[in-house]
Each structure stands twice: as C-alpha cells, then as structure tokens.
mmCIF file of C-alpha atoms in Angstrom:
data_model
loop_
_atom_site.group_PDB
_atom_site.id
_atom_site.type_symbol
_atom_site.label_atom_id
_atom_site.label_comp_id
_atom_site.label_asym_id
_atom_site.label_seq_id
_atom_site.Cartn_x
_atom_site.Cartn_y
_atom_site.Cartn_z
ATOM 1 C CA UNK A 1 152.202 95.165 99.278
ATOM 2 C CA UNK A 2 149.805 92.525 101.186
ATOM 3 C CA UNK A 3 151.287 91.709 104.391
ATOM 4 C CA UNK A 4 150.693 88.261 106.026
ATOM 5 C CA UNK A 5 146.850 87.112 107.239
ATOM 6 C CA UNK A 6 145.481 84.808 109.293
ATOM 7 C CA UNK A 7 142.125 83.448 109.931
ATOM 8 C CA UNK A 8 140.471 83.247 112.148
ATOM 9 C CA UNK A 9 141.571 86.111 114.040
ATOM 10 C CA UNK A 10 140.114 84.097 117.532
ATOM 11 C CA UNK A 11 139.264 80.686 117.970
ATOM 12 C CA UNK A 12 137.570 78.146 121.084
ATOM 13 C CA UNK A 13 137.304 74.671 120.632
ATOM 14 C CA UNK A 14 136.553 71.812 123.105
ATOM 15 C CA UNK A 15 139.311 69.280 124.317
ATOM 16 C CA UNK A 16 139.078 66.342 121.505
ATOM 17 C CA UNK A 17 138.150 68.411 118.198
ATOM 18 C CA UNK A 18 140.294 69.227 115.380
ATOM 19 C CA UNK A 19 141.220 72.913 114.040
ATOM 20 C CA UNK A 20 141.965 74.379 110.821
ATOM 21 C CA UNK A 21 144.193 77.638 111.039
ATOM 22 C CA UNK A 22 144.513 79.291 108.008
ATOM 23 C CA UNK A 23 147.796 82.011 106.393
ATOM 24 C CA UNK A 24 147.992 83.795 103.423
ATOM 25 C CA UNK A 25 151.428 84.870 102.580
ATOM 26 C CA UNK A 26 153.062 88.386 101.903
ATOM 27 C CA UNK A 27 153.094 88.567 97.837
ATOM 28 C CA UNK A 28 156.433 87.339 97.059
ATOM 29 C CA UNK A 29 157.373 85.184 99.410
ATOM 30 C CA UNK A 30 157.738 81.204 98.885
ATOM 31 C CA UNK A 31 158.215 80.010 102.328
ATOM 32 C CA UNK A 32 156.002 79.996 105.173
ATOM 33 C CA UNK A 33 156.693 79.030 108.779
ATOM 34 C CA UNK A 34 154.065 78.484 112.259
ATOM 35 C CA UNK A 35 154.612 79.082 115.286
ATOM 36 C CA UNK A 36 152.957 78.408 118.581
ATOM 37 C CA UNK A 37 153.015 81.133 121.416
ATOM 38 C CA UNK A 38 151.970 80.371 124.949
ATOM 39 C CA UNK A 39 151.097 83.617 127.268
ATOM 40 C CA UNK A 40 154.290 85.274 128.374
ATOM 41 C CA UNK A 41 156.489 82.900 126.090
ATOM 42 C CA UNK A 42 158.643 83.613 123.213
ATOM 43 C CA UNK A 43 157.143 81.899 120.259
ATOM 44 C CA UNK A 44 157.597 78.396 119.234
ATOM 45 C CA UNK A 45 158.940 76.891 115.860
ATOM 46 C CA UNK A 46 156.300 74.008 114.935
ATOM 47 C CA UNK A 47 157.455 73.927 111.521
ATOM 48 C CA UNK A 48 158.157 74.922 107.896
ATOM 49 C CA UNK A 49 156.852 74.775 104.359
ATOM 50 C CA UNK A 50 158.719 75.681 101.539
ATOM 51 C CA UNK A 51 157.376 75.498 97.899
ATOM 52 C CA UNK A 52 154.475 72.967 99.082
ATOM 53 C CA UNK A 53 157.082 70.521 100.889
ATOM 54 C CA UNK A 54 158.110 70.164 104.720
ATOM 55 C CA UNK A 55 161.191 72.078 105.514
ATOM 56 C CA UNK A 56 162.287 71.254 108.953
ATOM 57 C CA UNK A 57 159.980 70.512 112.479
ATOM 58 C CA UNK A 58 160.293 71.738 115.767
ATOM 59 C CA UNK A 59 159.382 69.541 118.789
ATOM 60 C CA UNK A 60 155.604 69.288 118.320
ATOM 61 C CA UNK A 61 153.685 65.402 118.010
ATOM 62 C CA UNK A 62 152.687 64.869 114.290
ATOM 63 C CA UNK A 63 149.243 65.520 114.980
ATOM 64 C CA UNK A 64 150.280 69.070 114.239
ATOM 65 C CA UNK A 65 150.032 69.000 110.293
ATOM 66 C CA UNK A 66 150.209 71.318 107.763
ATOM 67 C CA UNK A 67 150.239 72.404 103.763
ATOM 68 C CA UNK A 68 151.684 74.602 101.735
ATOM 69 C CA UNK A 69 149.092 75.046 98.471
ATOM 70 C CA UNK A 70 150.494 76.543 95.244
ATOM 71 C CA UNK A 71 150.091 80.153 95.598
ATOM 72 C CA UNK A 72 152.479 79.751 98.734
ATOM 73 C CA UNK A 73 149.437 80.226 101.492
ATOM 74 C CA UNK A 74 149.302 77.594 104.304
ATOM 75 C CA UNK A 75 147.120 75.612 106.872
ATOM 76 C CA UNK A 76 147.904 74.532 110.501
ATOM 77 C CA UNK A 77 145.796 71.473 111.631
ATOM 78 C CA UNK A 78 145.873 70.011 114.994
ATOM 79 C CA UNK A 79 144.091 66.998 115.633
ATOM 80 C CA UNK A 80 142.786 65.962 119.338
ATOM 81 C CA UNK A 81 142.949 69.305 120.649
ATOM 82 C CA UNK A 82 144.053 69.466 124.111
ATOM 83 C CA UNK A 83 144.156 72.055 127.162
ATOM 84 C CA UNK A 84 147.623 72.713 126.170
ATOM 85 C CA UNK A 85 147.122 73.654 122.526
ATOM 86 C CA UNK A 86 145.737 77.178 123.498
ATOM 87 C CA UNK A 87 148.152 79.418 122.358
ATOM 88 C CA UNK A 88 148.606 82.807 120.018
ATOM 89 C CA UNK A 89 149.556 80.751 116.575
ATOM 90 C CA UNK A 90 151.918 82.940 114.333
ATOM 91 C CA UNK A 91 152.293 82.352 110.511
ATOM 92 C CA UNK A 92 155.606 84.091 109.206
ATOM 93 C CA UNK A 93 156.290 84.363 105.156
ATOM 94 C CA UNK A 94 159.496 85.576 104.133
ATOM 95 C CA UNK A 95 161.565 84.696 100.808
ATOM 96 C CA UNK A 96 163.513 81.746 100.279
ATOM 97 C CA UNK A 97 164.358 79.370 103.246
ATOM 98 C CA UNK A 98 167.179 80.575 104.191
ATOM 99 C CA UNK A 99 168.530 81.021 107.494
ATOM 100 C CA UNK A 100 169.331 84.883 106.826
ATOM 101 C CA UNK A 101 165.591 85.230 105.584
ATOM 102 C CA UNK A 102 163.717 87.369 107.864
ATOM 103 C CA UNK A 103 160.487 86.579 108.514
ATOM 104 C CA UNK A 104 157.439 89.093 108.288
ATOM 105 C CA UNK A 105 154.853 87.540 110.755
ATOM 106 C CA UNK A 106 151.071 87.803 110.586
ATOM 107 C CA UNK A 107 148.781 89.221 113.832
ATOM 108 C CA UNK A 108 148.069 85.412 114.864
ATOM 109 C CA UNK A 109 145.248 83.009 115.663
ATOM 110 C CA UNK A 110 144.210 82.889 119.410
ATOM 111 C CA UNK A 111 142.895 79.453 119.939
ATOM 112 C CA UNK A 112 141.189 78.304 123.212
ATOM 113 C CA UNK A 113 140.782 75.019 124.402
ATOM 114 C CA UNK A 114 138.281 74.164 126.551
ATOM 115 C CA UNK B 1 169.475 73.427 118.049
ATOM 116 C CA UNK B 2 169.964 76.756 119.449
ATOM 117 C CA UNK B 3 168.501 78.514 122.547
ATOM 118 C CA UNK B 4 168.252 82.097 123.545
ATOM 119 C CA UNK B 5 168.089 83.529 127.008
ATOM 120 C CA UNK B 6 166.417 86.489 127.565
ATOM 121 C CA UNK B 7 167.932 88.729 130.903
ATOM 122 C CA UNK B 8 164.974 90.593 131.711
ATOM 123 C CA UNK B 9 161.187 89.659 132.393
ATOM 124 C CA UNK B 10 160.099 93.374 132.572
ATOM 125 C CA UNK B 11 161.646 96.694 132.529
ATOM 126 C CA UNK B 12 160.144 99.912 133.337
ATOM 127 C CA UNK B 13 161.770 103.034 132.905
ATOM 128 C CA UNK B 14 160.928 106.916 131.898
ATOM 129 C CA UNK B 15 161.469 108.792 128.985
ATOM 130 C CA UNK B 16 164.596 109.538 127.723
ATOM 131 C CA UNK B 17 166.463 107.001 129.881
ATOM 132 C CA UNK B 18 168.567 104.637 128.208
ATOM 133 C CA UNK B 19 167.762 101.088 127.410
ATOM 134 C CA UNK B 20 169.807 97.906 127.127
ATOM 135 C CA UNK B 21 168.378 94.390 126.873
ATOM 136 C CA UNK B 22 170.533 91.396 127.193
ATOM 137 C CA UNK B 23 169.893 88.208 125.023
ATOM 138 C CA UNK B 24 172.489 85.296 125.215
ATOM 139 C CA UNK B 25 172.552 82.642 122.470
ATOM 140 C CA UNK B 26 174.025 78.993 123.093
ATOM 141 C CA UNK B 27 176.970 77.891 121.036
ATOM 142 C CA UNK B 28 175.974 76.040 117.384
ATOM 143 C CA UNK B 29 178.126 77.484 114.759
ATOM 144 C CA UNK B 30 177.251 80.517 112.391
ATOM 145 C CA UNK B 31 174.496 82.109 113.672
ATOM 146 C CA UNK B 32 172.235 84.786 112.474
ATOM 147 C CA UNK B 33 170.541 86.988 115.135
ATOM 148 C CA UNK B 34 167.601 89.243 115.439
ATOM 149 C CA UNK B 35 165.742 91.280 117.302
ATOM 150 C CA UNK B 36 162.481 91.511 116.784
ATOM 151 C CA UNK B 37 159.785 94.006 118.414
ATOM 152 C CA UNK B 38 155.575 93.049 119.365
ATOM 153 C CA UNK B 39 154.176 96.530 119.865
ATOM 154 C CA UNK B 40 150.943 96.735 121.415
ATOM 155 C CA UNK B 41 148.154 95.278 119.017
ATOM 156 C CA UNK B 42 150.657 94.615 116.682
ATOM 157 C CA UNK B 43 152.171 92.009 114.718
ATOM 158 C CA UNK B 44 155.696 90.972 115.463
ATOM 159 C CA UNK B 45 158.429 93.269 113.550
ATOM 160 C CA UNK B 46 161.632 93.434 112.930
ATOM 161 C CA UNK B 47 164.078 95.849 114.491
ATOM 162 C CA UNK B 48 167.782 94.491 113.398
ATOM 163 C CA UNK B 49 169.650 91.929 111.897
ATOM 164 C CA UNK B 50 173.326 90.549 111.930
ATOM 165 C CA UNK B 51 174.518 87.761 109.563
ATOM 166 C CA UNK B 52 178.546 89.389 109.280
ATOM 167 C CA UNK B 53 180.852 92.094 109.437
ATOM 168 C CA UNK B 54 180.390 94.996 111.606
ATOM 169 C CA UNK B 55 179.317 93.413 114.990
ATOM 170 C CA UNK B 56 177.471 96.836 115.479
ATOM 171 C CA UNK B 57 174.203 96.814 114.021
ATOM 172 C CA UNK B 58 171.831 99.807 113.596
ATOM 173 C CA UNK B 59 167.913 99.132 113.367
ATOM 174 C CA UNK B 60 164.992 101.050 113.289
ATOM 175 C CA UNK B 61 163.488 103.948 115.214
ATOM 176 C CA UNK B 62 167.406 104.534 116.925
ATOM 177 C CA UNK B 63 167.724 101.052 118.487
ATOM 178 C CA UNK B 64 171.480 99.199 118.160
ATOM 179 C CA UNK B 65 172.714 95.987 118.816
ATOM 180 C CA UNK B 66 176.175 94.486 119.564
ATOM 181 C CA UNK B 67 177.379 91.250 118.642
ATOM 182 C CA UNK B 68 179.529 89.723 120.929
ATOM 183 C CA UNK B 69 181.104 86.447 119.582
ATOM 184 C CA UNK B 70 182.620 85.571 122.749
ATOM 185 C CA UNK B 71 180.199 85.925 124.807
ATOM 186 C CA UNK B 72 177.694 84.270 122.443
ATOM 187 C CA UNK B 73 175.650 87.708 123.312
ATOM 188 C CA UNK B 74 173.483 90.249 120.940
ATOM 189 C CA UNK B 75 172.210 92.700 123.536
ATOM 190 C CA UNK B 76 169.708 95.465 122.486
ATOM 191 C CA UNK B 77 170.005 98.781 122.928
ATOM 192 C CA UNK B 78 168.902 102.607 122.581
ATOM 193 C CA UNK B 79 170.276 105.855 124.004
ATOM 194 C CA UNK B 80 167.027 107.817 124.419
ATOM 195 C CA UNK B 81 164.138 105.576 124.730
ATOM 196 C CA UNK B 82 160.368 107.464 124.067
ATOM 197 C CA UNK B 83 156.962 106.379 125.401
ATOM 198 C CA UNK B 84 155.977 105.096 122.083
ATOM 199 C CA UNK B 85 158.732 102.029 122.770
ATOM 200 C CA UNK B 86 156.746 100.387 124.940
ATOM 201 C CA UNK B 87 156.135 97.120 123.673
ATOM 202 C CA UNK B 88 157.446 93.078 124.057
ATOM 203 C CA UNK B 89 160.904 92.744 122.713
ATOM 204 C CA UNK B 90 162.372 89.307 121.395
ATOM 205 C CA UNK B 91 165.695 88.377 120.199
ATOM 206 C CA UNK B 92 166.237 85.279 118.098
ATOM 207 C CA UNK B 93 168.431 83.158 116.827
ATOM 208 C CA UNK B 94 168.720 81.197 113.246
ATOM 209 C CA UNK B 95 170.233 77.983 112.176
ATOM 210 C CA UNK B 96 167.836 75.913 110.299
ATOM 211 C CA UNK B 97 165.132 77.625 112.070
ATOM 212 C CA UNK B 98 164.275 81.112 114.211
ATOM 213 C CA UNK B 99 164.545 79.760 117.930
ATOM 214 C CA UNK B 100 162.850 82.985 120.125
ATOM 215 C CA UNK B 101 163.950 83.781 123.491
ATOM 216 C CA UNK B 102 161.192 84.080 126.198
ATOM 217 C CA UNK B 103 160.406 87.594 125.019
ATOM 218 C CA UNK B 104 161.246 91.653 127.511
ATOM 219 C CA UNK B 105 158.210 93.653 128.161
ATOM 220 C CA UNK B 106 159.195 97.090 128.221
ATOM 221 C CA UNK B 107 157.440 99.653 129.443
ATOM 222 C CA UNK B 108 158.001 103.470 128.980
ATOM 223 C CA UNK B 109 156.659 105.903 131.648
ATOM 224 C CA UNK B 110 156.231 109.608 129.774
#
C-alpha cells in the first residue's frame, strides 16, 4: 500500500512568486485535505477536495488554491508569496469525507519565504 | 468551528514514568476526537480515535484516552512510557474539518 507523497520535499521562494505544492494520495482514498503548519504550531486546515470539487475552507485568503485531478492526487498553489507563508505544508488522504475519516498524512513540504 | 487546547508545551520525563496529556475541546455538538502522534522524522500518525460508546479508548503502542463529555476533555495517556515515545503529540477535533491543537513535545529520558 502507497502511503501519501509530497513534492517537493523542501522549498525557498522569494516574497512575490507563486508555488506549486504537489500530493499524491494513499491508493484508495478519494478525499484529500492541506494543511499549513507554522514552527511549534498545531497544523492548520486550509482546505478540502473531495472527488475533484471544494469541500469546505479554513481561514486562508483565496489566493491559496487548489485541485483535485481524477486519480484523486492534488496541488496547493499560493499566489504572492509572503514572509508568512513559510510553513511545513501537510497533504492528508483518507476515504470518504467524512468527519469520522481519519486522515493518513504525508511527510510535508517545507517552504521558505524569503 | 471547533478549537482544541493543548495543556502542556513540553514534558520531560524518564522511562517507565507515567504519562498523561490534557487536550480540551470547545463545545459544537457531536464531535469526533483524535490523537494523533509526529515522531521524530516522521509523518504525522494516528494513535486513537473516539466517534461513540465506550468513552475509554485504547490506541497503539499502550497509549489510552478518556472521553470526558462534561468536561469537553480527551486527555492522553500511558502507564509505562519508553524512550522510543518521544515525539510531538496532537489531539484533534472533527466537525466538518480536523481542527489541531497547538501540538505536546514529549520527551523520554532512558
């Protein structure tokens, strides 16, 4: 069984640009949700795709976007990167998006802004 | 939406000593709670679940949890903890979504 990856594994990007995170799902699972974790926080929900449609946001601006493609894997883009943004950024898959689904989480993106 | 306090920032303690983590929840109807554990170079995991029934819950590697409806509280715990527990412990919280509290570091002298 494939568990949950993400790529890249580390990220830097300058205060302005635009970034591309990337997260294949476990095999199996239909729903896939991002979160955003700042040093010595819990993780935070940015949001949630299930079967290629958004399923619920967390407080984040809309120039966090995402997809969901067909074979369930995902993209996080963030637009006009700022100081802020750098973060550990968690993809979780789990099955069905229900609120008794656990989630199986991937080893993150670390993005830097500079 | 729901939040989740977390007691403790860090704990340190040696081998064998027991552990108990406290995680609080704020009120929002039915509620299902984890705990989930980061260990070192590791991807987040889960320990335990509750959705119903027995408020006790049993997890992996010996580690418990009690649900305490009236205190909106699911606190963590483990009789005998070993040096290979050290890691960052969450608990979290699920309505529409899985809000995380702030996260316990725990550390394990052997």
């Amino acid at each position: 069984e494939t568990g949950v990856t993400q790529s890249p594994t580390h990220l830097i990007k300058t205060r302005g640009q635009q970034v591309t995170l990337r997260c294949s799902s476990q095999s199996g699972h239909n729903t896939v949700s991002w979160y955003q974790q700042a040093l010595g926080q819990g993780p935070q929900f940015i949001f949630q795709y299930y079967r290629e449609e958004e399923n619920g946001r967390g407080n984040f601006p809309p120039r966090f976007s995402g997809l969901q493609f067909p074979n369930y894997s995902s993209e996080l883009n963030v637009n006009a990167l700022e100081l802020d943004d750098s973060a550990l950024y968690l993809c979780a898959s789990s099955i069905g998006r229900g609120a008794n689904s656990p989630l199986h989480f991937g080893n993150g993106t670390r993005l830097t802004v500079t | 939406a729901q939040s989740v306090s977390q007691h403790n920032h860090h704990v340190i303690l040696s081998e064998a000593a027991s552990l108990e983590l406290g995680c609080n929840y704020s009120y929002g109807g039915t509620v299902n709670l984890f705990w989930y554990v980061q260990y070192p170079g590791q991807h987040l995991q889960l320990l335990l679940k509750y959705f119903s029934g027995d408020p006790l819950v049993k997890g992996i590697k010996g580690f418990e949890a009690e649900f305490i409806k009236s205190k909106f509280s699911f606190n963590l715990r483990k009789p005998s903890v070993q040096w290979s527990d050290t890691a960052e412990y969450f608990c979290a919280v699920n309505d529409y979504k899985l809000s995380f509290g702030a996260g316990t570091t725990v550390t394990v002298r052997a």
